[in-house]
XYZ file of C-alpha atoms in Angstrom:
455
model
C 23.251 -5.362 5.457
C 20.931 -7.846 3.822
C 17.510 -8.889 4.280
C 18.197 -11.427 6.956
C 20.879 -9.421 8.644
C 18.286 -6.659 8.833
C 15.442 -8.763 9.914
C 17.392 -9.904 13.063
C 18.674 -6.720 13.892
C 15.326 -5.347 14.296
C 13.619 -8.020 16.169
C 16.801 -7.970 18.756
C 16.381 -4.560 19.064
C 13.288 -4.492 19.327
C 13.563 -7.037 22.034
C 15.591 -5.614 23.726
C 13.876 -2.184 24.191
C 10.656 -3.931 25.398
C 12.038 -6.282 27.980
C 14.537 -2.694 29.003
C 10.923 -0.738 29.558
C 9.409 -4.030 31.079
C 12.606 -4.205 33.640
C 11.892 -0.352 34.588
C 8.447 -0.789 35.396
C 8.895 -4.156 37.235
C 11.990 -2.939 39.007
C 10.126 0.448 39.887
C 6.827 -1.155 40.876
C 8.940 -3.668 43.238
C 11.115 -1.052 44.653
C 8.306 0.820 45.566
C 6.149 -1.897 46.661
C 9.135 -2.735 49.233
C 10.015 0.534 50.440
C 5.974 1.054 51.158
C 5.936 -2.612 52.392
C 8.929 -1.402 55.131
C 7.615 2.118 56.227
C 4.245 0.298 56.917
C 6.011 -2.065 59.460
C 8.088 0.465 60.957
C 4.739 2.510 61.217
C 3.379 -0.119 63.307
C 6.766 -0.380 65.177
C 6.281 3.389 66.341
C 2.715 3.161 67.720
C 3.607 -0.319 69.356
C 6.360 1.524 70.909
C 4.752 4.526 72.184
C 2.431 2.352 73.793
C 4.853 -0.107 75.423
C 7.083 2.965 76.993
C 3.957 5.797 77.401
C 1.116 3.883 78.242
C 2.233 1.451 81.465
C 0.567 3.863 83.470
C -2.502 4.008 81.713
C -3.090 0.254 80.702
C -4.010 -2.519 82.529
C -1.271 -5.067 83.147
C -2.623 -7.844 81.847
C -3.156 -5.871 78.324
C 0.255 -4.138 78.635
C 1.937 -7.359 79.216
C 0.216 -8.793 76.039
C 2.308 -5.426 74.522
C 5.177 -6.044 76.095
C 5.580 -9.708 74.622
C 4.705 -8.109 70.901
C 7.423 -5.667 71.333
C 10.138 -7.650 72.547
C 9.798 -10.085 69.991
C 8.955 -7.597 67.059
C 11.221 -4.476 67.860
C 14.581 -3.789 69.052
C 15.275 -1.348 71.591
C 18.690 -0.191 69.722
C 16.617 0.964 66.932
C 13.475 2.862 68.358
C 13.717 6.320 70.356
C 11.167 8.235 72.437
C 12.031 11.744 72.074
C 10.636 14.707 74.571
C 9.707 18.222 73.658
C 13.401 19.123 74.428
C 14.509 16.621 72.070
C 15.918 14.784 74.541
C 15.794 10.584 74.344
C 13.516 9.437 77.030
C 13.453 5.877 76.314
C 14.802 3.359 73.839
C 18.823 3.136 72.916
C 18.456 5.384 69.432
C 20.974 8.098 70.103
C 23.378 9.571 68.460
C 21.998 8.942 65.567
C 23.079 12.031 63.103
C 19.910 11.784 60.949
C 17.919 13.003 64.228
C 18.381 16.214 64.225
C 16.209 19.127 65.406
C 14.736 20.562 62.897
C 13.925 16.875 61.634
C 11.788 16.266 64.889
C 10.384 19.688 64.531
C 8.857 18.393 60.443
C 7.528 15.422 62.695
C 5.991 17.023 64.890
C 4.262 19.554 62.239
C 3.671 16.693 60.082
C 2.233 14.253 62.575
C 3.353 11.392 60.170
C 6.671 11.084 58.487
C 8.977 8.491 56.742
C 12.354 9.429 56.198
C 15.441 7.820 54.901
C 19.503 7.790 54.821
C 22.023 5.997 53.047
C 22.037 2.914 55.036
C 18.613 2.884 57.092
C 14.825 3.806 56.585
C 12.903 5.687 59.634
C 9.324 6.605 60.255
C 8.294 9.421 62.952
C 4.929 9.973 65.043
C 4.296 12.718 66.876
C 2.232 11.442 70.095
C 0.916 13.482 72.993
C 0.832 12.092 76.399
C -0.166 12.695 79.465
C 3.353 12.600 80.353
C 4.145 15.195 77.726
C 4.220 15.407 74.004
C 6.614 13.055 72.424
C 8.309 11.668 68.894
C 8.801 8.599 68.479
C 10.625 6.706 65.706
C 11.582 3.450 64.769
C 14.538 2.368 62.354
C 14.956 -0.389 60.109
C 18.319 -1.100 58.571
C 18.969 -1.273 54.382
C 20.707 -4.397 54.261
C 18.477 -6.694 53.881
C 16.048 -3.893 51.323
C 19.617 -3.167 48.992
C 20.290 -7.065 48.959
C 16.810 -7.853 47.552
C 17.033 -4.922 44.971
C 20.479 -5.851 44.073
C 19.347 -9.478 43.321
C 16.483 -8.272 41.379
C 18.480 -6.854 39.016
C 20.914 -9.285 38.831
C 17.920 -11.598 37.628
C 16.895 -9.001 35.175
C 20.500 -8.480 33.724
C 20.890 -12.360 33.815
C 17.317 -12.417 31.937
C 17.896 -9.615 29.050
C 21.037 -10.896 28.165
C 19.924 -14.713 28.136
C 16.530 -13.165 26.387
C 18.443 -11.256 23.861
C 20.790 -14.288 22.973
C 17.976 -16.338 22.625
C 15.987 -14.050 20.490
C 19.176 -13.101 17.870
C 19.553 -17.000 17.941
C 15.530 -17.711 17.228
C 15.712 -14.475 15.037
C 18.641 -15.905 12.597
C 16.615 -19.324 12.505
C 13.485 -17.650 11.394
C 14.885 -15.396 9.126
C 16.631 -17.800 7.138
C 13.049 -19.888 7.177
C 11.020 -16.317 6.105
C 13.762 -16.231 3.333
C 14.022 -19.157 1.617
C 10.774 -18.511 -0.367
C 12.724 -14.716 -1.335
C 15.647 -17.106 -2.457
C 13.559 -19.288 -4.367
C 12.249 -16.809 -6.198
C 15.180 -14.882 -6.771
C 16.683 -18.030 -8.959
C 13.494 -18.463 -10.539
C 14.241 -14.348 -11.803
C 17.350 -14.983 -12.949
C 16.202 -17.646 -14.782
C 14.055 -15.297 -17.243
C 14.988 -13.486 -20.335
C 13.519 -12.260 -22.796
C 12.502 -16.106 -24.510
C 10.345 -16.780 -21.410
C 9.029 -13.926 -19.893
C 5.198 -15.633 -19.853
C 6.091 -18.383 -18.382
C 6.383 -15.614 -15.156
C 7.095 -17.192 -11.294
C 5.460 -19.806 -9.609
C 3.316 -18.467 -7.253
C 2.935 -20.491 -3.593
C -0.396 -21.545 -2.233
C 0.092 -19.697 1.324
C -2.502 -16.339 0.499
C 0.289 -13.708 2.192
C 1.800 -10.489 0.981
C 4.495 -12.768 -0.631
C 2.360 -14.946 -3.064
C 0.452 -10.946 -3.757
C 3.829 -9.981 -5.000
C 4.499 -12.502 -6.865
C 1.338 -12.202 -8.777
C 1.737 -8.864 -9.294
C 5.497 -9.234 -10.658
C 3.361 -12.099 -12.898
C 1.325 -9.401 -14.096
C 4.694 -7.163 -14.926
C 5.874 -10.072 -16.434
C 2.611 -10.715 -18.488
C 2.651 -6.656 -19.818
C 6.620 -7.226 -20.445
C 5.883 -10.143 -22.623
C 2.849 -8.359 -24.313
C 5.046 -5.576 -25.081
C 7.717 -7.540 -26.357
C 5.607 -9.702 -28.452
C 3.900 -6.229 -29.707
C 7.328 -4.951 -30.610
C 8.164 -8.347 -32.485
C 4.547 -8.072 -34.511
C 5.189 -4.357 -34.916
C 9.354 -5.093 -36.797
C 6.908 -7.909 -38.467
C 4.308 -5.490 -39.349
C 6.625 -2.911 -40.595
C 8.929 -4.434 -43.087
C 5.892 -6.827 -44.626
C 3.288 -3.361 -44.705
C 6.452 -1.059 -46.311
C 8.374 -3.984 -47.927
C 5.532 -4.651 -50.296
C 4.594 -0.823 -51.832
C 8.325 -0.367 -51.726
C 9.107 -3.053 -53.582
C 6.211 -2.481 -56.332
C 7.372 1.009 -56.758
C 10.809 0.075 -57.115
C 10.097 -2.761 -59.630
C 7.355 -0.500 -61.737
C 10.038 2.339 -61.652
C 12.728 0.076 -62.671
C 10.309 -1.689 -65.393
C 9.219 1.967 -66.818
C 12.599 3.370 -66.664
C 14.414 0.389 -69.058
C 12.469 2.911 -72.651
C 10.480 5.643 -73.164
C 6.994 5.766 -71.927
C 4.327 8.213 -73.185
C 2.921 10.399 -71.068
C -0.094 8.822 -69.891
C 1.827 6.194 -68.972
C 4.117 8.739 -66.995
C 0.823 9.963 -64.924
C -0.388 6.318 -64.585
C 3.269 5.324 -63.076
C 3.775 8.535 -61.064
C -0.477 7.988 -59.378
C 0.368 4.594 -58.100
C 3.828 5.689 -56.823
C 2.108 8.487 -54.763
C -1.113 6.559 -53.596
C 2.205 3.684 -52.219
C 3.801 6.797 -50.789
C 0.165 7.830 -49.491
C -0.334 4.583 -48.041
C 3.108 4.247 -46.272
C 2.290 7.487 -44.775
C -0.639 6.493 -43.284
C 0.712 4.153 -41.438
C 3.370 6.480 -40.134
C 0.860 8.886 -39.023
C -1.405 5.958 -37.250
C 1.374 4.430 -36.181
C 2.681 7.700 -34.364
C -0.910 8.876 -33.389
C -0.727 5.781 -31.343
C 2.195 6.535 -29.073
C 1.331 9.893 -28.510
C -2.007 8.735 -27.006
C -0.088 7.258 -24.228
C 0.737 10.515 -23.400
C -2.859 11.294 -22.432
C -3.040 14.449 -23.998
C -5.875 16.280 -25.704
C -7.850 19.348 -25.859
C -10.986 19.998 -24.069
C -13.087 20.677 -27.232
C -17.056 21.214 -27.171
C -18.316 19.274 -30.255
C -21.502 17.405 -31.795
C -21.536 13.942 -31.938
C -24.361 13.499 -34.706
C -22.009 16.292 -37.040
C -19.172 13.938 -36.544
C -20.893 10.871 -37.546
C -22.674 12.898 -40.735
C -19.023 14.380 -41.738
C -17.914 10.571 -41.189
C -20.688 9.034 -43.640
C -20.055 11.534 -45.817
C -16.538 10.293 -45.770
C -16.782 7.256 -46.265
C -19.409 7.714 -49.365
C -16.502 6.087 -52.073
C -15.846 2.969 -49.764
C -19.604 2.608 -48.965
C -20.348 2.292 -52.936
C -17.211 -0.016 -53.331
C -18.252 -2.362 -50.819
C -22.210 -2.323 -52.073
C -23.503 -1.607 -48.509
C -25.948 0.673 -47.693
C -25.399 2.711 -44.191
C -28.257 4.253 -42.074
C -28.206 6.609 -39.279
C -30.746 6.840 -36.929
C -30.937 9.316 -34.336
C -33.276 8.665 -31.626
C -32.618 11.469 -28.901
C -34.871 13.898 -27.352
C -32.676 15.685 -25.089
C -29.916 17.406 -27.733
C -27.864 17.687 -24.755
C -26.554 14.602 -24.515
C -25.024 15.058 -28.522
C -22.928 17.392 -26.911
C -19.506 16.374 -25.658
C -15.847 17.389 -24.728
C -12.808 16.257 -25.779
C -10.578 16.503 -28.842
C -12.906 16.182 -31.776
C -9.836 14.708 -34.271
C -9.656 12.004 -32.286
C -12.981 10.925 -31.604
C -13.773 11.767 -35.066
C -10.810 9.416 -35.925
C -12.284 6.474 -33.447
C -15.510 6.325 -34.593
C -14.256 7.099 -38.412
C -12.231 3.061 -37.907
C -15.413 1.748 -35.936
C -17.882 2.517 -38.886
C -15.180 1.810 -41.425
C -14.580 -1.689 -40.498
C -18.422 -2.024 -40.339
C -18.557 -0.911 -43.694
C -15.440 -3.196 -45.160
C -16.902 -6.504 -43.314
C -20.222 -5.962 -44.239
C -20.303 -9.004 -46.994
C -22.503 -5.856 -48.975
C -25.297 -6.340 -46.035
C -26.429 -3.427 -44.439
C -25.334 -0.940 -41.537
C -27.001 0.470 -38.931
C -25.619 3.339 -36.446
C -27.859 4.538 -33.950
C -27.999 6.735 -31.358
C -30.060 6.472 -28.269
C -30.520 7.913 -24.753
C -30.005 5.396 -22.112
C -30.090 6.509 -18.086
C -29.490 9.589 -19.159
C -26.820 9.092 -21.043
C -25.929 8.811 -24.964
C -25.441 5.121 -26.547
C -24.134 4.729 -30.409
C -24.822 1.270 -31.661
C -22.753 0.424 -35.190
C -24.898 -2.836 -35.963
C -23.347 -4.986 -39.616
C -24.869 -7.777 -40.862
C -21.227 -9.145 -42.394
C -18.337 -11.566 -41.603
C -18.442 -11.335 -38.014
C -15.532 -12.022 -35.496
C -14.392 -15.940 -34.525
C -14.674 -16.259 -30.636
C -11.011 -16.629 -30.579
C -9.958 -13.874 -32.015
C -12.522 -11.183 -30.420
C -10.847 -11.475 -27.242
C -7.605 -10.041 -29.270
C -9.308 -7.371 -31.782
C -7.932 -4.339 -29.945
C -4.396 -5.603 -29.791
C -2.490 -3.485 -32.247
C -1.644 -4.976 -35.573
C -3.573 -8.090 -34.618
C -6.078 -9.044 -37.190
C -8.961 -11.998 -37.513
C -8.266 -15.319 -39.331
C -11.138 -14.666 -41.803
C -10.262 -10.911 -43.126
C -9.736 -12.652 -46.634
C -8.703 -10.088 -49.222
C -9.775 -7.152 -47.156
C -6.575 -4.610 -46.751
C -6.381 -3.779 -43.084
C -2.983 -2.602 -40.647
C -4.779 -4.128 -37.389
C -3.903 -0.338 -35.784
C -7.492 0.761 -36.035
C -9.733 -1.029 -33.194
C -6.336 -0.508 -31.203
C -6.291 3.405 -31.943
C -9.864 3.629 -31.392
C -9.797 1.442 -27.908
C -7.010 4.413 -26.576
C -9.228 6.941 -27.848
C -12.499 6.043 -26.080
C -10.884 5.133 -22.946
C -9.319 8.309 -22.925
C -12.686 10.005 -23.673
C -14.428 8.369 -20.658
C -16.355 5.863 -23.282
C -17.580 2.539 -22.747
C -17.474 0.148 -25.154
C -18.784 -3.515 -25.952
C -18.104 -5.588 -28.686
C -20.282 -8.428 -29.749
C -20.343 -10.697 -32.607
C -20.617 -14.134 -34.399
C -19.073 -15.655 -37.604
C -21.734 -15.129 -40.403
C -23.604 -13.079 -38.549
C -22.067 -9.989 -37.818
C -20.681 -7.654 -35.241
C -22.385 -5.293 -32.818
C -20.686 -2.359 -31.138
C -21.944 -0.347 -28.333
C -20.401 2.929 -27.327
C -21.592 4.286 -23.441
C -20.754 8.033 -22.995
C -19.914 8.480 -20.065
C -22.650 11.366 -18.458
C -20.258 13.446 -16.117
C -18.546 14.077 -19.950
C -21.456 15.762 -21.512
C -22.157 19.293 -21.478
């Protein structure tokens, strides 16, 4: 059953089941309303009756005549008795009526008050003393009239549900196929997109409903797919450019080296730049797999120092520092040691921060670096501050896209995994990060840790 199908199914139904419950309660309140509307009369009846026949005596005749003309043109003597303590009929032409019988006068006469039905008539007892004796009286209204109202009454509803429910499948088709065009409209604009045009995504209509929500969220799938893809392309890119090229040295300086005999220095010097190739291409294997496993989310809950990891860092980096003629300082401005204490998986942050300062120290145009570290709120902040390149306002918005790199890198050797690697890493480490910066100038990073974090 499709959409449509579905969507007039349930509103008939649903329909249907109201106006059924509706029907009850209007059928019940009416029946009930008439039935209490008929004992009330026939109520009336009785005492009008016991005083025509029991109180002549008693009234004057000027008031009983006044009765007399109410009874006679309200009651009918056929359906009214006046019954004695022996249960005899005294007055009025109600005999032989089988619903009368004993032990029915007898709940009258306990009762004082009582309406009573059959099958074809409704009745309505008093018991009244008199100082003739003590006597039941009862009056008698036929169904006839009662059945004939109730029957049309529910012809009316019958007529009025199945009319209603016509109407409403009819309205219900109309309005479905209205609520479903838009569904249609974008279900040819989906098969419309592969692969070659995933960002040019749906258009989205101007009506603010759930509708135009989904369709920017399937926008936003679309937007991630196309990312992805275009991450994929750049990484196949990436790949065979970043291996092609070592590969292709080695095998030409192998093939070169191989045509005579080489002496051997010139065996060592052949077989070093072979491995560092080999070195390099691993690397990027490891980086590049290091990356997928952080989607994973995975890592240990390690207690570590922060100022240790950035000394073991600088220490690291000591041969690229005095190849780029920079000069890095480290300035530690905390008083509460506390905060230089955090959890996580030290490799990894160690790694992060490692590409962070790195990059500082390859762009640094041989200006100086600053890292420092600072409380703030109660919490730790690293700032890596270079005085170098800097990052073009178009590209910064990009820097943390893997294997995207800046327009003005130059000579500088880079894989464009690094900011990427260390964006998963902080993120995962509850770490805040800004980056700031201006061609010429430099660029300013600011790491928040995040205090629920720190031990």
């Amino acid at each position: 059953m499709n959409l449509r199908n579905r969507l007039t199914t349930y509103t008939t139904t649903v329909f249907g089941i109201v106006f059924i419950v509706t029907s009850f309660i209007i059928f019940w309140a009416f029946y009930n309303k008439s039935e209490r509307t008929v004992y009330s009369e026939l109520k009336n009846n009785a005492w009008l009756t016991a005083i025509y026949y029991l109180e002549k005596d008693e009234l004057p005749a000027a008031e009983h005549s006044s009765i007399a003309t109410q009874f006679k043109a309200t009651v009918l003597s056929p359906n009214v008795a006046v019954v004695d303590s022996s249960n005899l009929v005294q007055y009025g032409k109600l005999v032989k009526d089988a619903t009368l019988t004993p032990t029915l006068l007898n709940q009258i006469r306990k009762e004082r008050n009582k309406p009573f039905s059959s099958q074809d008539a409704f009745y309505y007892g008093i018991y009244y003393p008199d100082n003739q004796g003590n006597f039941v009286v009862i009056t008698k209204s036929d169904k006839t009239e009662f059945l004939g109202q109730i029957h049309n009454l529910l012809f009316i509803l019958t007529a009025v549900l199945l009319g209603g429910l016509l109407i409403i499948y009819l309205l219900s088709r109309y309005i479905s196929n209205l609520a479903y065009q838009p569904i249609r409209h974008i279900a040819q604009q989906v098969n419309q997109i592969d692969y070659t045009n995933l960002e040019q995504g749906i258009e989205v209509p101007d009506t603010k409903d759930e509708l135009a929500d989904l369709i920017q969220t399937y926008n936003n799938l679309l937007t991630r797919l196309s990312n992805g893809y275009m991450v994929q392309k750049n990484f196949i890119n990436y790949v065979s450019h970043e291996f092609k090229t070592p590969l292709t040295v080695m095998a030409g300086t192998l093939e070169v080296f191989a045509q005579k005999d080489r002496t051997p220095e010139e065996y060592r010097k052949v077989s070093q730049q072979a491995l560092e190739g080999i070195y390099n291409l691993e690397d990027i294997l490891n980086n590049l797999l290091l990356l997928a496993g952080l989607n994973q989310s995975n890592y240990y809950n390690d207690t570590f120092r922060i100022d240790e990891v950035i000394w073991d860092i600088y220490d690291a980096l000591q041969d690229k520092i005095q190849l780029n003629k920079t000069r890095v300082t480290i300035d530690i401005q905390v008083s509460n040691y506390s905060l230089l204490e955090y959890k996580g998986n030290q490799i990894l942050f160690y790694l992060a921060l490692y590409n962070l300062i790195e990059n500082a120290v390859k762009y640094s145009d041989s200006q100086p670096i600053e890292v420092l570290l600072q409380s703030k709120n109660q919490q730790l902040e690293i700032v890596i501050q270079d005085h170098g390149k800097g990052i073009a306002t178009e590209d910064l918005q990009h820097i943390t896209e893997t294997f995207y790199r800046g327009n003005n890198v130059d000579e500088v050797k880079g894989s464009g995994i690094g900011l990427s690697l260390a964006s998963k890493i902080l993120a995962q480490h509850h770490i805040a990060y800004t980056i700031t910066s201006a061609l010429g100038k430099g660029t300013r990073i600011t790491l928040l840790f995040n205090a629920k974090q720190a031990i």
